[in-house]
Coordinates of C-alpha atoms in Angstrom, one line a residue:
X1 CA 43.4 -18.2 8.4
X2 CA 40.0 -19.9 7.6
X3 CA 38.3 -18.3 10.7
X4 CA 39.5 -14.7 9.5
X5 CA 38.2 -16.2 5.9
X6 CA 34.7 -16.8 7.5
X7 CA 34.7 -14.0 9.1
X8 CA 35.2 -11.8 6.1
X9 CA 32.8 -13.9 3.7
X10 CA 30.2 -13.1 6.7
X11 CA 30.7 -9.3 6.3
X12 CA 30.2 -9.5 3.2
X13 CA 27.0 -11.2 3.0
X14 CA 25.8 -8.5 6.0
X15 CA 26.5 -5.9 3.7
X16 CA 25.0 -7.1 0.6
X17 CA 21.7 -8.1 2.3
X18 CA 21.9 -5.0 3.8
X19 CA 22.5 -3.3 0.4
X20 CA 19.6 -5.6 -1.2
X21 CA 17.0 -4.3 1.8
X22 CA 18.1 -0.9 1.3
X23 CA 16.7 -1.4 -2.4
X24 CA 13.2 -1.7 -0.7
X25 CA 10.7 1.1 -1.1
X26 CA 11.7 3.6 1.4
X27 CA 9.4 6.7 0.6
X28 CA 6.8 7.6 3.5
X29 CA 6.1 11.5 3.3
X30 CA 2.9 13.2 4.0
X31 CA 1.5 14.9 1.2
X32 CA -1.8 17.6 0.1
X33 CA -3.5 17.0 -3.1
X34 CA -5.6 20.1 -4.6
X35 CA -8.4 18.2 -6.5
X36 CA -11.0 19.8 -9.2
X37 CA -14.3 17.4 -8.9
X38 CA -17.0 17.2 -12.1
X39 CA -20.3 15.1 -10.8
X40 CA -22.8 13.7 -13.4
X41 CA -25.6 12.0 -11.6
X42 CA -27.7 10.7 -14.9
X43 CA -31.0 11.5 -13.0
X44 CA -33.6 12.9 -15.2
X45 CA -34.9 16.5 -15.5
X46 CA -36.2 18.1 -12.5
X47 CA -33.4 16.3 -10.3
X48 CA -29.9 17.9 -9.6
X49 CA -28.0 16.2 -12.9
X50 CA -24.3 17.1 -12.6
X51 CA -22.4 19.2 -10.3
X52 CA -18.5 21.0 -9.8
X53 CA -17.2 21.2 -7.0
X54 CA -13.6 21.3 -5.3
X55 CA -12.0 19.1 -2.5
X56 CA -8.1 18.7 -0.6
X57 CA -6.6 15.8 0.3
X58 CA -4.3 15.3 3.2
X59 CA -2.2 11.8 2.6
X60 CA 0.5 10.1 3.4
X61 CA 2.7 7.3 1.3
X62 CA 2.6 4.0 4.0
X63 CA 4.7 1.6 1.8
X64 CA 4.8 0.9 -1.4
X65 CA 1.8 0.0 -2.5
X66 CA -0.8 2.1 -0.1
X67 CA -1.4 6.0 0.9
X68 CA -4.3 6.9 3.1
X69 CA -5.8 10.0 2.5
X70 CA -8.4 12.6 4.7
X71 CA -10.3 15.0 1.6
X72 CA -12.7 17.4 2.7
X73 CA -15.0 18.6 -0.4
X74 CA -17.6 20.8 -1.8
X75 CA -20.0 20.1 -4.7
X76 CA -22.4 22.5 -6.1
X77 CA -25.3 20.7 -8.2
X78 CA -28.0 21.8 -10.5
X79 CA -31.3 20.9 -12.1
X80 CA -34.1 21.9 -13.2
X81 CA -38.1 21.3 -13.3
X82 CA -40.5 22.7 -16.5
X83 CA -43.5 24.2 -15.2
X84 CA -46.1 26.7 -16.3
X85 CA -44.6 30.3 -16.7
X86 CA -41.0 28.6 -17.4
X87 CA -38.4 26.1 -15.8
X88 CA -37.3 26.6 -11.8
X89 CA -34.1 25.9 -11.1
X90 CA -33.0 23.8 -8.5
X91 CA -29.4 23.8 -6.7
X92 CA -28.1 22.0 -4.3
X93 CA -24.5 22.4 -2.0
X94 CA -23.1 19.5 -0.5
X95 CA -20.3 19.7 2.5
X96 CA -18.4 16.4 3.0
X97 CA -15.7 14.5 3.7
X98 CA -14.0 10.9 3.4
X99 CA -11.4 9.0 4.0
X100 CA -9.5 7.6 1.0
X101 CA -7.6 4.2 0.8
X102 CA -5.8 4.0 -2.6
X103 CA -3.7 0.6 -3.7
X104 CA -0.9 1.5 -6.1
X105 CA 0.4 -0.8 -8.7
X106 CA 3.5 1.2 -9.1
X107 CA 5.8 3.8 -7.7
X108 CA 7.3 4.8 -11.1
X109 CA 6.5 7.9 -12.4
X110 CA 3.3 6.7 -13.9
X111 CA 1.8 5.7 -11.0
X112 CA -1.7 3.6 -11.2
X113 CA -4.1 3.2 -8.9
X114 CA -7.3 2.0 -7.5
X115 CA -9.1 3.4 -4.6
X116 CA -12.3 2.9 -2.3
X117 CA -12.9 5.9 0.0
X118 CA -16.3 6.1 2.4
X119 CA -17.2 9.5 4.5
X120 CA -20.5 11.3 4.7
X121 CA -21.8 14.8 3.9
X122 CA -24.7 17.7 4.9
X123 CA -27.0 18.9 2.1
X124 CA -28.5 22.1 1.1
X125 CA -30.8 22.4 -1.2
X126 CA -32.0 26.1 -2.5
X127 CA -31.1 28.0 0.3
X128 CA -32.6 26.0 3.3
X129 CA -33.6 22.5 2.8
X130 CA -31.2 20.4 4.7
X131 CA -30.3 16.7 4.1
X132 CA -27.5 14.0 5.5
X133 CA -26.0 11.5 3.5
X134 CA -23.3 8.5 3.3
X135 CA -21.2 8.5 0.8
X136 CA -19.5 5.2 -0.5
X137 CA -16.7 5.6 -3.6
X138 CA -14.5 3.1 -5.8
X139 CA -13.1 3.6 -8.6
X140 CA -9.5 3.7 -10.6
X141 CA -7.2 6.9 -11.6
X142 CA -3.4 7.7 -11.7
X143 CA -0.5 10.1 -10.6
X144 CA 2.6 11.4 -12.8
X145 CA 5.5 12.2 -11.0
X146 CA 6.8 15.8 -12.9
X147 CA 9.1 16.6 -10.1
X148 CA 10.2 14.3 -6.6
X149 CA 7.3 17.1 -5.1
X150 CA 5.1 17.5 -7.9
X151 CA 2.4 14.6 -9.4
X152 CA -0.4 15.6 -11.6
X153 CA -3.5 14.0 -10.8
X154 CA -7.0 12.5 -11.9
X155 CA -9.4 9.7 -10.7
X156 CA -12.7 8.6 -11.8
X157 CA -15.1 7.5 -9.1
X158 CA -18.6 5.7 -8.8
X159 CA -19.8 7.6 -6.1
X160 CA -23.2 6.0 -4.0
X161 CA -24.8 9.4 -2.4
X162 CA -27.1 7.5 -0.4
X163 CA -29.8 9.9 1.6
X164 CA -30.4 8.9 5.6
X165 CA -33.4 11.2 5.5
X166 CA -36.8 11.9 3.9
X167 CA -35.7 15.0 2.7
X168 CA -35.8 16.2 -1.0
X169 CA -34.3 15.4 -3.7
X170 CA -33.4 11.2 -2.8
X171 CA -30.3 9.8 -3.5
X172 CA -27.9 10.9 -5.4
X173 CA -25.8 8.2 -7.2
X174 CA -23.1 9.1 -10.3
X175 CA -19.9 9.2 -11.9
X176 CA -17.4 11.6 -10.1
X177 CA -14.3 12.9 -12.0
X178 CA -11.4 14.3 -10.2
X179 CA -8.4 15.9 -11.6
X180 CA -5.7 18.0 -9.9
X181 CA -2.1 17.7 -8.1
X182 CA -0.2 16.2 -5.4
X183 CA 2.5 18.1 -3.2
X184 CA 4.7 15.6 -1.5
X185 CA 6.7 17.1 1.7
X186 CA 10.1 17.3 2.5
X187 CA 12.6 15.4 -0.1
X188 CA 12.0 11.9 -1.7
X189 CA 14.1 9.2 0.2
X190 CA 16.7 7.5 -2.5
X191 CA 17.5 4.4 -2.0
X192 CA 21.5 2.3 -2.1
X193 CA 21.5 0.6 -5.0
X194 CA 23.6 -2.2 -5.4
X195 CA 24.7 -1.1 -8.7
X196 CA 27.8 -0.1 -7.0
X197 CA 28.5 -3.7 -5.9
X198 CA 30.1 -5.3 -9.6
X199 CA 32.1 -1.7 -9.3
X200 CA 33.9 -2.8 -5.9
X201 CA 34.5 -5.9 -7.2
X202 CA 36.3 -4.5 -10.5
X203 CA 38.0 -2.1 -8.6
X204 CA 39.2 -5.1 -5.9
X205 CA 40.3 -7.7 -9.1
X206 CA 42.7 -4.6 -9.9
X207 CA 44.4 -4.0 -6.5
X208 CA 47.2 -6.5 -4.8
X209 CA 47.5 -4.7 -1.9
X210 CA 50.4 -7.2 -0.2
X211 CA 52.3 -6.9 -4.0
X212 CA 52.1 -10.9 -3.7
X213 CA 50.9 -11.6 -7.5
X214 CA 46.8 -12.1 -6.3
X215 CA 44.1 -10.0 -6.3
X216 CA 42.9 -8.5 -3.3
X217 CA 39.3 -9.6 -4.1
X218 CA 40.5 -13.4 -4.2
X219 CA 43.6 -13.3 -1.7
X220 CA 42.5 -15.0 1.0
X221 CA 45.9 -14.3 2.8
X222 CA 46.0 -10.4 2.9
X223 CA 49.1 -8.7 4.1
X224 CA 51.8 -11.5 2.9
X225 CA 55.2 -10.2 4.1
X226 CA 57.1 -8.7 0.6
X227 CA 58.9 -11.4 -1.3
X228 CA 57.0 -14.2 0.2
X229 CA 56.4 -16.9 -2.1
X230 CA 52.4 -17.9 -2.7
X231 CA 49.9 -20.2 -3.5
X232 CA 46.5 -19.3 -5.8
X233 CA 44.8 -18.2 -2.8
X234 CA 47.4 -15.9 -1.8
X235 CA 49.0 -17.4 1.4
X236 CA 52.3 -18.2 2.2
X237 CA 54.6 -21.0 0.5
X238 CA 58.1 -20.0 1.6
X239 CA 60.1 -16.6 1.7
X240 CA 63.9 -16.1 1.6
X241 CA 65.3 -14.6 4.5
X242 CA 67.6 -12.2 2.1
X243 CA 70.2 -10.6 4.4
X244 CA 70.5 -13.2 7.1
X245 CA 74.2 -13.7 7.3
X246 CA 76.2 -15.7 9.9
X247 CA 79.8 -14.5 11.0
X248 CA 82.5 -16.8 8.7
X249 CA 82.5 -20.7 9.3
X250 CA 79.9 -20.5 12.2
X251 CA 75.8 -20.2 13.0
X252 CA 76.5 -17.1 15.1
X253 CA 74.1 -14.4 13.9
X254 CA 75.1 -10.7 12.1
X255 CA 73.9 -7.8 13.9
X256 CA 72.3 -7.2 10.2
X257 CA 70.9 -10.8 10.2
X258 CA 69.8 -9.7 13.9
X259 CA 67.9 -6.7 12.4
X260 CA 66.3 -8.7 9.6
X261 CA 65.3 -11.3 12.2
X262 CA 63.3 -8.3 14.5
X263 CA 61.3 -7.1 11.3
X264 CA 60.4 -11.0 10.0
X265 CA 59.1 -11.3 13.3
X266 CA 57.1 -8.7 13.8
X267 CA 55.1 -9.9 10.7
X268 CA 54.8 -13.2 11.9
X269 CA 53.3 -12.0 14.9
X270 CA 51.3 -9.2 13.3
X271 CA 49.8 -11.6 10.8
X272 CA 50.1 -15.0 12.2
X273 CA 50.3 -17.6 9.9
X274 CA 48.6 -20.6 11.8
X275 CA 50.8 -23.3 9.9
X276 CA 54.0 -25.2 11.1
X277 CA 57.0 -23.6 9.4
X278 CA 60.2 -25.1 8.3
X279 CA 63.7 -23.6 8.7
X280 CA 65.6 -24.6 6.0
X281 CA 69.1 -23.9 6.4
X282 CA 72.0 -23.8 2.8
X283 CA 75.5 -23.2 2.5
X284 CA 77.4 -23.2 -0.2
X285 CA 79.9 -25.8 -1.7
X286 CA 82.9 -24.6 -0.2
X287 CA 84.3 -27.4 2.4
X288 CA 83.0 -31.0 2.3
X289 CA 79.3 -32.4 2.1
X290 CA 79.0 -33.5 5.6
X291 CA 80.8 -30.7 7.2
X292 CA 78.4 -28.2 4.9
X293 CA 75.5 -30.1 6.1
X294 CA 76.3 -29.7 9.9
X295 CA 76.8 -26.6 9.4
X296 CA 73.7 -25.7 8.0
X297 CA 71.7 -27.5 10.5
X298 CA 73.4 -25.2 13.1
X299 CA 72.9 -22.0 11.3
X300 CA 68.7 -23.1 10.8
X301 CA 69.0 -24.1 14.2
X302 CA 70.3 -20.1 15.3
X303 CA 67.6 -18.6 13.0
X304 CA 64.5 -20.5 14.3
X305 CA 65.7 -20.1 18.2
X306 CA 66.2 -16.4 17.9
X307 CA 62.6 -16.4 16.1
X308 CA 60.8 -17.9 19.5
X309 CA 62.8 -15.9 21.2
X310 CA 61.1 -12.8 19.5
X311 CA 57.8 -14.3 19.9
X312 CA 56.7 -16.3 17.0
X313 CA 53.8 -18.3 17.8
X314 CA 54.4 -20.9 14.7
X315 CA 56.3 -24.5 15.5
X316 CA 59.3 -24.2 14.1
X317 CA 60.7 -26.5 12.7
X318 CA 65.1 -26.7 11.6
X319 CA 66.7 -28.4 9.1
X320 CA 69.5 -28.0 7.6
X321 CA 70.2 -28.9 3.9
X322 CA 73.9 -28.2 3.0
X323 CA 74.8 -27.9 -0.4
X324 CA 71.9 -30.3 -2.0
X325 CA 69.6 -27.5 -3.2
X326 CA 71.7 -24.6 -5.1
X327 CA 70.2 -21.8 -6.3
X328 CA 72.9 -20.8 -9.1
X329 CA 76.0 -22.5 -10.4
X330 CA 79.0 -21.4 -8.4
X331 CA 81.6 -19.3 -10.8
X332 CA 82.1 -16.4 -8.1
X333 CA 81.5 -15.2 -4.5
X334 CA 78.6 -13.8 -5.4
X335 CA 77.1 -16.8 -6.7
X336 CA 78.3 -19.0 -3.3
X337 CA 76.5 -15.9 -1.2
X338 CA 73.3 -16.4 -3.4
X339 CA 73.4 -20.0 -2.5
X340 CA 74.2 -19.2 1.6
X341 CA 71.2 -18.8 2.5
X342 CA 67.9 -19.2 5.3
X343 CA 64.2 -20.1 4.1
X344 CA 61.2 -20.2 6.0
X345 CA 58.5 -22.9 4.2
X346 CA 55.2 -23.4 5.6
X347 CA 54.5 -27.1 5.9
X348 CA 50.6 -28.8 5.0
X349 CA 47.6 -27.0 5.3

């Protein structure tokens, strides 16, 4: 009984730290995210000052705390230098890309982050002037999740445009602002919460499946044979064989009894009770002490031989007790057939 004890207390644990990992961040879905970019550059007059522009990332969520992300972009700057007759406008297009790593302090629906991304980009300045550059970006922003496949977006960025050639106009260093959305794909993964555990538990403290007074989430003796006697933990103490009769003045064995016998069996066997068990054989008080006491030892002896016979892997153990342990006072026949009667009792532990 300890063994099939173990053995559940093992389940158990299995499927509560399987319950508890299942509580782990489980989303992983590849996502795009439509961005709106404002540049400011802080560089005097005559130099491209602040730009828009537009870029789209392609992510995907890698645990809980990191996405990486592939955003193509376009910015469109402008400036200006005063000369005689008027200012001349100068624009610039840059063409770029970079690859975003973001850390995430969060995964609720406000959703924090920092990120450092790095790429390069092709320049074009007025209409022909070309120019390559690096681009190197940190900075911090945030998502909010409206829907499982819908997050608002924004960032702000430092962004080191850092020129590779000799070309006009030099680097290009600012403050980038990004705000748009994120389109996650396919549905968010939920995770098994163990709320449901304390429910199983309330739910098992109100069943006694084996109708033997205890629990089922305490019995540690499940499927007790009806009318068995128990301990706290729910296992066998002694049962009354009701119904075992013996033909008048002998140990011979109704075919009732017989019946009785087959099903009492058939439990033992089913669910074995690893235990010695004691027959315990009782008449009544009709005839004298030591003839009701023979005769009792010969009517436990019947019972437990015609128990191995059915296959009852328990010792069993006869004994007969005569008239020493009434259950009632005798005023009637009923009352002496109360007190005829077979017990199995389970002996130690």
């Amino acid at each position: 009984m300890m063994k099939h004890t173990a053995v559940a207390v093992g389940l158990a644990a299995a499927v509560w730290g399987t319950a508890q990992a299942e509580e782990s961040f489980m989303d992983d879905r590849w996502y795009i995210a439509p961005v709106g970019e404002y540049t400011y550059t802080g560089r005097s007059p005559g130099y491209l000052q602040q730009g828009w522009g537009a870029g789209l990332g392609i992510g995907k969520i890698i645990n809980e705390y990191f996405n990486v992300e592939v955003r193509p972009f376009w910015t469109h700057y402008e400036g200006n230098v005063a000369k005689t007759g008027g200012p001349v406008d100068r624009q610039g297009d840059m063409y770029g890309g970079l690859v975003d790593v973001q850390y995430y302090f969060t995964r609720e629906a406000f959703q924090p982050y920092a990120v450092i991304a790095a790429g390069g980009s092709t320049w074009g300045f007025n209409g022909n002037n070309r120019s390559t550059r690096f681009i190197g970006e940190a900075g911090v922003g945030a998502n909010y999740e409206l829907t499982d496949n819908f997050l608002l977006r924004g960032d702000v960025r430092y962004r080191a445009n850092i020129q590779t050639d000799d070309n006009w106009p030099g680097d290009q260093h600012g403050l980038v602002v990004n705000v748009g959305f994120m389109v996650p794909f396919g549905d968010k993964p939920r995770p098994v919460t163990t709320a449901a555990a304390p429910a199983a538990e309330e739910s098992c403290a109100a069943r006694d499946s084996d109708g033997d007074g205890v629990n089922d989430c305490i019995d540690k003796c499940p499927g007790t044979m009806k009318g068995a006697k128990v301990d706290s933990d729910g296992c066998l103490i002694r049962i009354e064989l009701r119904g075992v009769n013996f033909k008048y003045d002998s140990a011979e064995l109704t075919e009732t009894a017989k019946q009785i016998l087959d099903e009492t069996a058939e439990s033992l066997i089913v669910f074995p009770e690893k235990r010695d068990i004691e027959v315990a054989g009782h008449t009544s008080t009709e005839g004298t002490n030591e003839y009701n006491m023979r005769l009792s030892i010969r009517r436990a002896h019947a019972v437990a031989d015609y128990l191995k016979m059915k296959g009852v892997p328990n010792r069993l153990y006869p004994k007969g007790y005569g008239e020493e342990y009434p259950l009632v006072e005798e005023h009637s026949e009923a009352d002496r057939a109360k007190n005829r009667r077979v017990e199995l009792i389970w002996m130690g532990d």
